[in-house]
Amino acid sequence: LVRLRARLARSQSGFGKTLLGLLSRDTLDDDAWDEIEDTLIGADMGVAVARQVTEDLRTKVAVLGTRTPEEVRALLKEELVKQIGGDIDRSLKTERHGNKPAVIMVVGVNGTGKTTTCGKLGRVLVGDGRTVVMGAADTFRAAAADQLETWGARVGAKVVRKEEGADPASVAFDAVKQGIDDKVDAVIVDTAGRLHTKTGLMDELGKVKRVVEKQAEVDEVLLVLDATTGQNGMQQARVFAEVVNITGIVLTKLDGTAKGGIVVQVQRELGVPVKLVGLGEGPDDLAPFEPEAFVDAILG
Ligand code: GDP
């Protein structure tokens, strides 16, 4: 948590400072409120959310009358936490059920950090004393299976893979079978993120899921989004949400952007909670998403 704060603060404090500065002005006229809204939009919160936050704040400030910096910060924090969904359940389903492992599918466009997230998630689970199998069902990207294998060795998880270009569904099937045979706690399936056509994606992910479900329940479908891609990431999220039932978002590369506002937008538009955040390329750079800590971090 301390690390989350430090990293986010480093990349995002500019946003918080600007906002708090604007809100602390002696007179808040229409222009000032427009600037506040623009700052929120600039942080990728999306126009609708930015407008809502601004309007709510404006109402609260009007009611309060006096505004100390502490009051302003508290109001802003309250509003942002509310928009993010402060009390939403963000727990990950990673428990074995019956004699079956939990199955976690990791989906998303190539380059967003899918494979890295699988590795880091493996690390978290193994660190918790669980046993893990990972399936390299991203058979499209040449290096993905090698990369996952490296992660497996690093975190102590068996990796099931096939040759490049193999049917992703068959790799996923084998990985889950291996997980059942080995009686592990969880199977993490890395998938291919070709976004060539929506139907192609739907066919592929749908098939992977159906094939997995022949043997075990899919407990989580985690969509990986790269926070640095802003509105583009939002568009990806819409497409994936249409083709597969997403249970949670992993927002990666938050260490490299001042635009974490996409958290707010994803939550609100898709109703899917952000469950984890990626804060770097290392094995320990995956953290649970905590709205209060997140907002504290961006406000600096
Ligand atoms: P995939 O194609 O979606 O499987 O993406 P990869 O897992 O190969 O990641 C793409 C690049 O992003 C790699 O260089 C990763 O090291 C990097 N990456 C992944 N997650 C993070 C993160 O949270 N922070 C940073 N800074 N880099 C990340």
mmCIF file of C-alpha atoms and ligand atoms in Angstrom:
data_model
loop_
_atom_site.group_PDB
_atom_site.id
_atom_site.type_symbol
_atom_site.label_atom_id
_atom_site.label_comp_id
_atom_site.label_asym_id
_atom_site.label_seq_id
_atom_site.Cartn_x
_atom_site.Cartn_y
_atom_site.Cartn_z
ATOM 1 C CA LEU A 1 0.000 0.000 0.000
ATOM 2 C CA VAL A 2 2.771 2.370 0.836
ATOM 3 C CA ARG A 3 4.375 1.439 -2.442
ATOM 4 C CA LEU A 4 1.127 2.015 -4.309
ATOM 5 C CA ARG A 5 0.948 5.473 -2.846
ATOM 6 C CA ALA A 6 4.516 6.268 -3.653
ATOM 7 C CA ARG A 7 4.249 5.113 -7.242
ATOM 8 C CA LEU A 8 0.908 6.655 -7.992
ATOM 9 C CA ALA A 9 1.851 9.813 -6.240
ATOM 10 C CA ARG A 10 4.929 10.108 -8.383
ATOM 11 C CA SER A 11 2.988 9.867 -11.608
ATOM 12 C CA GLN A 12 -0.287 11.455 -10.642
ATOM 13 C CA SER A 13 0.248 14.142 -8.054
ATOM 14 C CA GLY A 14 0.186 16.790 -10.786
ATOM 15 C CA PHE A 15 -3.455 16.032 -11.362
ATOM 16 C CA GLY A 16 -4.331 16.214 -7.667
ATOM 17 C CA LYS A 17 -2.406 19.441 -7.163
ATOM 18 C CA THR A 18 -4.082 21.104 -10.118
ATOM 19 C CA LEU A 19 -7.531 20.081 -8.953
ATOM 20 C CA LEU A 20 -7.001 21.052 -5.334
ATOM 21 C CA GLY A 21 -5.485 24.331 -6.473
ATOM 22 C CA LEU A 22 -8.504 25.112 -8.629
ATOM 23 C CA LEU A 23 -10.939 24.171 -5.893
ATOM 24 C CA SER A 24 -9.159 26.342 -3.353
ATOM 25 C CA ARG A 25 -9.585 29.554 -5.330
ATOM 26 C CA ASP A 26 -11.303 32.413 -3.532
ATOM 27 C CA THR A 27 -14.062 32.662 -6.069
ATOM 28 C CA LEU A 28 -15.304 29.696 -7.980
ATOM 29 C CA ASP A 29 -16.995 31.135 -11.039
ATOM 30 C CA ASP A 30 -18.227 29.276 -14.121
ATOM 31 C CA ASP A 31 -14.766 29.436 -15.691
ATOM 32 C CA ALA A 32 -13.192 27.824 -12.654
ATOM 33 C CA TRP A 33 -15.741 25.017 -12.706
ATOM 34 C CA ASP A 34 -15.084 24.501 -16.407
ATOM 35 C CA GLU A 35 -11.392 24.198 -15.633
ATOM 36 C CA ILE A 36 -12.135 21.688 -12.902
ATOM 37 C CA GLU A 37 -14.204 19.648 -15.327
ATOM 38 C CA ASP A 38 -11.464 19.861 -17.970
ATOM 39 C CA THR A 39 -8.874 18.643 -15.478
ATOM 40 C CA LEU A 40 -11.014 15.615 -14.701
ATOM 41 C CA ILE A 41 -11.516 14.919 -18.407
ATOM 42 C CA GLY A 42 -7.773 15.297 -18.914
ATOM 43 C CA ALA A 43 -7.215 12.539 -16.386
ATOM 44 C CA ASP A 44 -9.328 10.197 -18.543
ATOM 45 C CA MET A 45 -12.369 10.130 -16.386
ATOM 46 C CA GLY A 46 -14.621 10.488 -19.372
ATOM 47 C CA VAL A 47 -16.870 13.443 -20.086
ATOM 48 C CA ALA A 48 -19.982 12.105 -18.362
ATOM 49 C CA VAL A 49 -18.157 11.222 -15.152
ATOM 50 C CA ALA A 50 -16.213 14.492 -15.136
ATOM 51 C CA ARG A 51 -19.444 16.417 -15.492
ATOM 52 C CA GLN A 52 -21.135 14.480 -12.719
ATOM 53 C CA VAL A 53 -18.235 14.900 -10.299
ATOM 54 C CA THR A 54 -18.055 18.608 -11.095
ATOM 55 C CA GLU A 55 -21.773 19.148 -10.627
ATOM 56 C CA ASP A 56 -21.893 17.245 -7.360
ATOM 57 C CA LEU A 57 -18.903 19.144 -6.040
ATOM 58 C CA ARG A 58 -20.380 22.446 -7.077
ATOM 59 C CA THR A 59 -23.571 21.665 -5.189
ATOM 60 C CA LYS A 60 -21.695 20.590 -2.083
ATOM 61 C CA VAL A 61 -19.409 23.616 -2.138
ATOM 62 C CA ALA A 62 -22.440 25.914 -2.487
ATOM 63 C CA VAL A 63 -24.118 24.267 0.485
ATOM 64 C CA LEU A 64 -20.998 24.402 2.621
ATOM 65 C CA GLY A 65 -20.218 28.051 2.009
ATOM 66 C CA THR A 66 -16.809 28.178 3.629
ATOM 67 C CA ARG A 67 -14.092 25.993 2.179
ATOM 68 C CA THR A 68 -10.893 25.211 3.978
ATOM 69 C CA PRO A 69 -8.304 23.217 2.003
ATOM 70 C CA GLU A 70 -9.120 20.226 4.215
ATOM 71 C CA GLU A 71 -12.801 20.525 3.385
ATOM 72 C CA VAL A 72 -12.098 20.805 -0.305
ATOM 73 C CA ARG A 73 -9.882 17.755 -0.260
ATOM 74 C CA ALA A 74 -12.384 15.740 1.764
ATOM 75 C CA LEU A 75 -15.223 16.653 -0.596
ATOM 76 C CA LEU A 76 -13.221 15.745 -3.654
ATOM 77 C CA LYS A 77 -12.068 12.504 -2.116
ATOM 78 C CA GLU A 78 -15.587 11.544 -1.108
ATOM 79 C CA GLU A 79 -16.894 12.272 -4.590
ATOM 80 C CA LEU A 80 -14.162 10.337 -6.390
ATOM 81 C CA VAL A 81 -14.442 7.331 -4.067
ATOM 82 C CA LYS A 82 -18.183 7.351 -4.647
ATOM 83 C CA GLN A 83 -17.719 7.388 -8.421
ATOM 84 C CA ILE A 84 -15.215 4.549 -8.238
ATOM 85 C CA GLY A 85 -17.604 2.536 -6.115
ATOM 86 C CA GLY A 86 -16.017 2.566 -2.690
ATOM 87 C CA ASP A 87 -17.908 -0.367 -1.249
ATOM 88 C CA ILE A 88 -17.997 -2.734 -4.208
ATOM 89 C CA ASP A 89 -16.749 -6.294 -3.641
ATOM 90 C CA ARG A 90 -13.395 -6.603 -5.383
ATOM 91 C CA SER A 91 -12.310 -9.949 -4.033
ATOM 92 C CA LEU A 92 -10.874 -12.513 -6.426
ATOM 93 C CA LYS A 93 -12.372 -15.989 -6.550
ATOM 94 C CA THR A 94 -9.310 -18.164 -6.282
ATOM 95 C CA GLU A 95 -10.507 -20.950 -3.982
ATOM 96 C CA ARG A 96 -10.710 -24.585 -5.020
ATOM 97 C CA HIS A 97 -14.229 -25.882 -5.115
ATOM 98 C CA GLY A 98 -14.998 -29.542 -4.674
ATOM 99 C CA ASN A 99 -12.124 -31.408 -6.252
ATOM 100 C CA LYS A 100 -11.595 -28.735 -8.898
ATOM 101 C CA PRO A 101 -9.156 -25.859 -9.067
ATOM 102 C CA ALA A 102 -10.344 -22.297 -9.439
ATOM 103 C CA VAL A 103 -9.952 -21.194 -13.055
ATOM 104 C CA ILE A 104 -8.953 -17.655 -13.902
ATOM 105 C CA MET A 105 -8.974 -16.553 -17.542
ATOM 106 C CA VAL A 106 -6.914 -13.497 -18.357
ATOM 107 C CA VAL A 107 -8.051 -11.647 -21.485
ATOM 108 C CA GLY A 108 -7.175 -8.401 -23.215
ATOM 109 C CA VAL A 109 -5.514 -6.873 -26.243
ATOM 110 C CA ASN A 110 -1.888 -7.818 -26.903
ATOM 111 C CA GLY A 111 0.604 -5.517 -25.295
ATOM 112 C CA THR A 112 -1.631 -4.518 -22.411
ATOM 113 C CA GLY A 113 0.318 -6.731 -19.991
ATOM 114 C CA LYS A 114 -1.696 -9.953 -20.014
ATOM 115 C CA THR A 115 1.163 -12.408 -19.762
ATOM 116 C CA THR A 116 2.952 -10.311 -17.170
ATOM 117 C CA THR A 117 -0.264 -10.138 -15.151
ATOM 118 C CA CYS A 118 -0.617 -13.944 -15.285
ATOM 119 C CA GLY A 119 2.911 -14.243 -13.899
ATOM 120 C CA LYS A 120 2.363 -11.671 -11.167
ATOM 121 C CA LEU A 121 -0.968 -13.237 -10.220
ATOM 122 C CA GLY A 122 0.751 -16.615 -10.017
ATOM 123 C CA ARG A 123 3.248 -15.046 -7.678
ATOM 124 C CA VAL A 124 0.504 -13.644 -5.431
ATOM 125 C CA LEU A 125 -1.247 -17.018 -5.202
ATOM 126 C CA VAL A 126 1.927 -19.032 -4.658
ATOM 127 C CA GLY A 127 2.942 -16.455 -2.050
ATOM 128 C CA ASP A 128 -0.348 -17.208 -0.297
ATOM 129 C CA GLY A 129 0.620 -20.861 -0.158
ATOM 130 C CA ARG A 130 -1.478 -22.012 -3.130
ATOM 131 C CA THR A 131 -0.434 -24.274 -5.950
ATOM 132 C CA VAL A 132 -0.860 -22.974 -9.477
ATOM 133 C CA VAL A 133 -0.796 -24.197 -13.078
ATOM 134 C CA MET A 134 -0.610 -21.646 -15.882
ATOM 135 C CA GLY A 135 -1.819 -22.284 -19.420
ATOM 136 C CA ALA A 136 -0.139 -20.530 -22.350
ATOM 137 C CA ALA A 137 -3.224 -20.224 -24.547
ATOM 138 C CA ASP A 138 -1.843 -17.125 -26.239
ATOM 139 C CA THR A 139 -0.512 -19.244 -29.087
ATOM 140 C CA PHE A 140 -0.683 -16.354 -31.500
ATOM 141 C CA ARG A 141 2.096 -14.160 -30.171
ATOM 142 C CA ALA A 142 5.350 -15.997 -30.773
ATOM 143 C CA ALA A 143 7.108 -15.181 -27.503
ATOM 144 C CA ALA A 144 4.090 -15.402 -25.198
ATOM 145 C CA ALA A 145 4.537 -19.073 -24.210
ATOM 146 C CA ASP A 146 8.275 -18.623 -23.569
ATOM 147 C CA GLN A 147 7.518 -15.545 -21.522
ATOM 148 C CA LEU A 148 4.911 -17.382 -19.458
ATOM 149 C CA GLU A 149 7.301 -20.271 -18.961
ATOM 150 C CA THR A 150 9.909 -17.879 -17.593
ATOM 151 C CA TRP A 151 7.294 -16.498 -15.215
ATOM 152 C CA GLY A 152 6.317 -20.030 -14.182
ATOM 153 C CA ALA A 153 9.897 -20.852 -13.270
ATOM 154 C CA ARG A 154 10.229 -17.556 -11.456
ATOM 155 C CA VAL A 155 7.109 -17.893 -9.311
ATOM 156 C CA GLY A 156 6.998 -21.668 -8.935
ATOM 157 C CA ALA A 157 4.078 -22.648 -11.163
ATOM 158 C CA LYS A 158 3.879 -25.381 -13.793
ATOM 159 C CA VAL A 159 3.232 -24.044 -17.294
ATOM 160 C CA VAL A 160 1.274 -25.969 -19.921
ATOM 161 C CA ARG A 161 2.079 -24.964 -23.477
ATOM 162 C CA LYS A 162 1.944 -26.199 -27.057
ATOM 163 C CA GLU A 163 3.565 -25.223 -30.299
ATOM 164 C CA GLU A 164 3.075 -21.746 -31.729
ATOM 165 C CA GLY A 165 -0.203 -21.441 -33.616
ATOM 166 C CA ALA A 166 -1.816 -24.351 -31.733
ATOM 167 C CA ASP A 167 -5.509 -24.104 -30.946
ATOM 168 C CA PRO A 168 -5.788 -21.856 -27.862
ATOM 169 C CA ALA A 169 -8.785 -23.833 -26.621
ATOM 170 C CA SER A 170 -6.823 -27.074 -26.643
ATOM 171 C CA VAL A 171 -4.047 -25.488 -24.574
ATOM 172 C CA ALA A 172 -6.613 -24.167 -22.119
ATOM 173 C CA PHE A 173 -8.212 -27.612 -21.935
ATOM 174 C CA ASP A 174 -4.871 -29.291 -21.259
ATOM 175 C CA ALA A 175 -3.931 -26.713 -18.636
ATOM 176 C CA VAL A 176 -7.144 -27.264 -16.706
ATOM 177 C CA LYS A 177 -6.735 -31.036 -17.024
ATOM 178 C CA GLN A 178 -3.204 -30.716 -15.664
ATOM 179 C CA GLY A 179 -4.519 -28.600 -12.819
ATOM 180 C CA ILE A 180 -7.124 -31.216 -11.950
ATOM 181 C CA ASP A 181 -4.600 -34.078 -12.189
ATOM 182 C CA ASP A 182 -2.070 -32.204 -10.060
ATOM 183 C CA LYS A 183 -4.824 -31.179 -7.613
ATOM 184 C CA VAL A 184 -3.649 -27.593 -7.657
ATOM 185 C CA ASP A 185 -5.624 -24.714 -6.188
ATOM 186 C CA ALA A 186 -5.827 -22.515 -9.253
ATOM 187 C CA VAL A 187 -5.306 -22.548 -13.011
ATOM 188 C CA ILE A 188 -4.476 -19.264 -14.721
ATOM 189 C CA VAL A 189 -5.144 -19.197 -18.466
ATOM 190 C CA ASP A 190 -3.335 -16.606 -20.586
ATOM 191 C CA THR A 191 -5.289 -15.957 -23.802
ATOM 192 C CA ALA A 192 -4.582 -14.357 -27.171
ATOM 193 C CA GLY A 193 -5.760 -10.802 -27.635
ATOM 194 C CA ARG A 194 -6.160 -10.403 -31.327
ATOM 195 C CA LEU A 195 -8.724 -7.742 -31.840
ATOM 196 C CA HIS A 196 -8.989 -8.215 -35.600
ATOM 197 C CA THR A 197 -12.752 -8.585 -35.652
ATOM 198 C CA LYS A 198 -15.287 -8.758 -32.904
ATOM 199 C CA THR A 199 -16.674 -12.061 -34.174
ATOM 200 C CA GLY A 200 -13.188 -13.573 -34.375
ATOM 201 C CA LEU A 201 -12.487 -12.574 -30.805
ATOM 202 C CA MET A 202 -15.866 -13.792 -29.665
ATOM 203 C CA ASP A 203 -15.391 -17.135 -31.376
ATOM 204 C CA GLU A 204 -11.952 -17.638 -29.899
ATOM 205 C CA LEU A 205 -12.628 -16.554 -26.326
ATOM 206 C CA GLY A 206 -16.002 -18.244 -26.361
ATOM 207 C CA LYS A 207 -14.402 -21.490 -27.447
ATOM 208 C CA VAL A 208 -11.675 -21.285 -24.816
ATOM 209 C CA LYS A 209 -14.291 -20.718 -22.135
ATOM 210 C CA ARG A 210 -16.598 -23.494 -23.334
ATOM 211 C CA VAL A 211 -13.762 -25.974 -23.503
ATOM 212 C CA VAL A 212 -12.569 -25.066 -20.002
ATOM 213 C CA GLU A 213 -16.108 -25.410 -18.707
ATOM 214 C CA LYS A 214 -16.211 -29.020 -19.822
ATOM 215 C CA GLN A 215 -13.951 -29.752 -16.876
ATOM 216 C CA ALA A 216 -14.253 -26.956 -14.349
ATOM 217 C CA GLU A 217 -16.020 -23.705 -13.644
ATOM 218 C CA VAL A 218 -14.471 -20.466 -14.846
ATOM 219 C CA ASP A 219 -14.321 -18.390 -11.672
ATOM 220 C CA GLU A 220 -12.839 -15.203 -13.003
ATOM 221 C CA VAL A 221 -12.479 -13.612 -16.418
ATOM 222 C CA LEU A 222 -10.080 -10.746 -15.844
ATOM 223 C CA LEU A 223 -9.784 -8.104 -18.533
ATOM 224 C CA VAL A 224 -6.366 -6.479 -18.666
ATOM 225 C CA LEU A 225 -6.373 -2.816 -19.657
ATOM 226 C CA ASP A 226 -3.335 -0.607 -20.117
ATOM 227 C CA ALA A 227 -4.008 2.591 -18.162
ATOM 228 C CA THR A 228 -1.702 4.587 -20.428
ATOM 229 C CA THR A 229 -3.984 4.034 -23.435
ATOM 230 C CA GLY A 230 -6.790 6.087 -21.935
ATOM 231 C CA GLN A 231 -9.908 6.234 -24.071
ATOM 232 C CA ASN A 232 -8.540 3.545 -26.354
ATOM 233 C CA GLY A 233 -8.521 1.205 -23.369
ATOM 234 C CA MET A 234 -12.085 2.158 -22.678
ATOM 235 C CA GLN A 235 -13.037 1.189 -26.229
ATOM 236 C CA GLN A 236 -11.294 -2.185 -25.808
ATOM 237 C CA ALA A 237 -13.190 -2.748 -22.586
ATOM 238 C CA ARG A 238 -16.494 -2.163 -24.370
ATOM 239 C CA VAL A 239 -15.661 -4.719 -27.061
ATOM 240 C CA PHE A 240 -14.501 -7.382 -24.595
ATOM 241 C CA ALA A 241 -17.495 -6.799 -22.355
ATOM 242 C CA GLU A 242 -19.717 -7.571 -25.332
ATOM 243 C CA VAL A 243 -18.007 -10.831 -26.202
ATOM 244 C CA VAL A 244 -17.300 -12.329 -22.789
ATOM 245 C CA ASN A 245 -18.667 -12.032 -19.284
ATOM 246 C CA ILE A 246 -15.899 -10.096 -17.545
ATOM 247 C CA THR A 247 -15.732 -10.450 -13.768
ATOM 248 C CA GLY A 248 -12.998 -7.928 -13.081
ATOM 249 C CA ILE A 249 -10.510 -5.493 -14.553
ATOM 250 C CA VAL A 250 -6.759 -5.441 -14.083
ATOM 251 C CA LEU A 251 -5.481 -1.956 -14.813
ATOM 252 C CA THR A 252 -1.806 -2.193 -15.720
ATOM 253 C CA LYS A 253 0.974 0.369 -16.070
ATOM 254 C CA LEU A 254 -0.530 2.724 -13.530
ATOM 255 C CA ASP A 255 3.075 3.442 -12.593
ATOM 256 C CA GLY A 256 3.555 5.169 -15.932
ATOM 257 C CA THR A 257 0.571 7.430 -16.315
ATOM 258 C CA ALA A 258 -1.133 10.437 -14.861
ATOM 259 C CA LYS A 259 -4.381 9.196 -16.305
ATOM 260 C CA GLY A 260 -5.695 6.701 -13.806
ATOM 261 C CA GLY A 261 -9.119 8.254 -14.250
ATOM 262 C CA ILE A 262 -10.054 5.401 -16.543
ATOM 263 C CA VAL A 263 -10.668 3.475 -13.306
ATOM 264 C CA VAL A 264 -13.679 5.662 -12.673
ATOM 265 C CA GLN A 265 -14.976 5.339 -16.196
ATOM 266 C CA VAL A 266 -14.630 1.568 -16.465
ATOM 267 C CA GLN A 267 -16.402 1.069 -13.209
ATOM 268 C CA ARG A 268 -19.247 3.330 -14.044
ATOM 269 C CA GLU A 269 -19.826 2.437 -17.653
ATOM 270 C CA LEU A 270 -19.341 -1.309 -17.537
ATOM 271 C CA GLY A 271 -20.255 -1.988 -13.943
ATOM 272 C CA VAL A 272 -17.221 -4.263 -13.700
ATOM 273 C CA PRO A 273 -14.965 -3.652 -10.715
ATOM 274 C CA VAL A 274 -11.291 -2.914 -11.071
ATOM 275 C CA LYS A 275 -9.853 -5.681 -8.913
ATOM 276 C CA LEU A 276 -6.109 -5.398 -9.392
ATOM 277 C CA VAL A 277 -3.609 -2.813 -10.527
ATOM 278 C CA GLY A 278 -0.237 -3.282 -12.186
ATOM 279 C CA LEU A 279 2.447 -0.981 -10.835
ATOM 280 C CA GLY A 280 5.516 -2.167 -12.688
ATOM 281 C CA GLU A 281 7.151 -5.036 -14.544
ATOM 282 C CA GLY A 282 8.437 -6.968 -11.544
ATOM 283 C CA PRO A 283 6.885 -10.029 -9.882
ATOM 284 C CA ASP A 284 5.609 -8.087 -6.878
ATOM 285 C CA ASP A 285 4.126 -5.232 -8.851
ATOM 286 C CA LEU A 286 0.506 -6.340 -8.681
ATOM 287 C CA ALA A 287 -1.717 -4.930 -5.961
ATOM 288 C CA PRO A 288 -5.371 -5.164 -4.994
ATOM 289 C CA PHE A 289 -7.255 -2.086 -6.048
ATOM 290 C CA GLU A 290 -8.304 -0.008 -3.057
ATOM 291 C CA PRO A 291 -10.427 3.022 -3.973
ATOM 292 C CA GLU A 292 -9.607 5.105 -0.885
ATOM 293 C CA ALA A 293 -5.886 4.528 -1.176
ATOM 294 C CA PHE A 294 -6.077 5.167 -4.906
ATOM 295 C CA VAL A 295 -7.837 8.491 -4.476
ATOM 296 C CA ASP A 296 -5.462 9.496 -1.681
ATOM 297 C CA ALA A 297 -2.594 8.691 -3.995
ATOM 298 C CA ILE A 298 -3.903 10.724 -6.923
ATOM 299 C CA LEU A 299 -4.767 13.698 -4.752
ATOM 300 C CA GLY A 300 -1.248 13.654 -3.329
HETATM 301 P P1 GDP B 1 0.620 -9.053 -23.421
HETATM 302 O O1 GDP B 1 0.918 -8.972 -24.886
HETATM 303 O O2 GDP B 1 -0.691 -8.443 -23.119
HETATM 304 O O3 GDP B 1 0.758 -10.415 -22.851
HETATM 305 O O4 GDP B 1 1.675 -8.080 -22.702
HETATM 306 P P2 GDP B 1 2.991 -8.388 -21.854
HETATM 307 O O5 GDP B 1 2.630 -9.080 -20.595
HETATM 308 O O6 GDP B 1 3.990 -9.024 -22.732
HETATM 309 O O7 GDP B 1 3.429 -6.910 -21.460
HETATM 310 C C1 GDP B 1 3.770 -5.938 -22.420
HETATM 311 C C2 GDP B 1 4.822 -5.018 -21.826
HETATM 312 O O8 GDP B 1 4.258 -4.260 -20.765
HETATM 313 C C3 GDP B 1 5.994 -5.751 -21.222
HETATM 314 O O9 GDP B 1 7.164 -5.038 -21.502
HETATM 315 C C4 GDP B 1 5.708 -5.743 -19.727
HETATM 316 O O10 GDP B 1 6.868 -5.827 -18.943
HETATM 317 C C5 GDP B 1 5.030 -4.401 -19.579
HETATM 318 N N1 GDP B 1 4.134 -4.324 -18.411
HETATM 319 C C6 GDP B 1 3.153 -5.177 -18.064
HETATM 320 N N2 GDP B 1 2.527 -4.746 -16.944
HETATM 321 C C7 GDP B 1 3.125 -3.594 -16.557
HETATM 322 C C8 GDP B 1 2.931 -2.647 -15.475
HETATM 323 O O11 GDP B 1 2.045 -2.761 -14.603
HETATM 324 N N3 GDP B 1 3.761 -1.564 -15.441
HETATM 325 C C9 GDP B 1 4.737 -1.379 -16.395
HETATM 326 N N4 GDP B 1 5.489 -0.290 -16.289
HETATM 327 N N5 GDP B 1 4.937 -2.232 -17.421
HETATM 328 C C10 GDP B 1 4.152 -3.331 -17.509
#
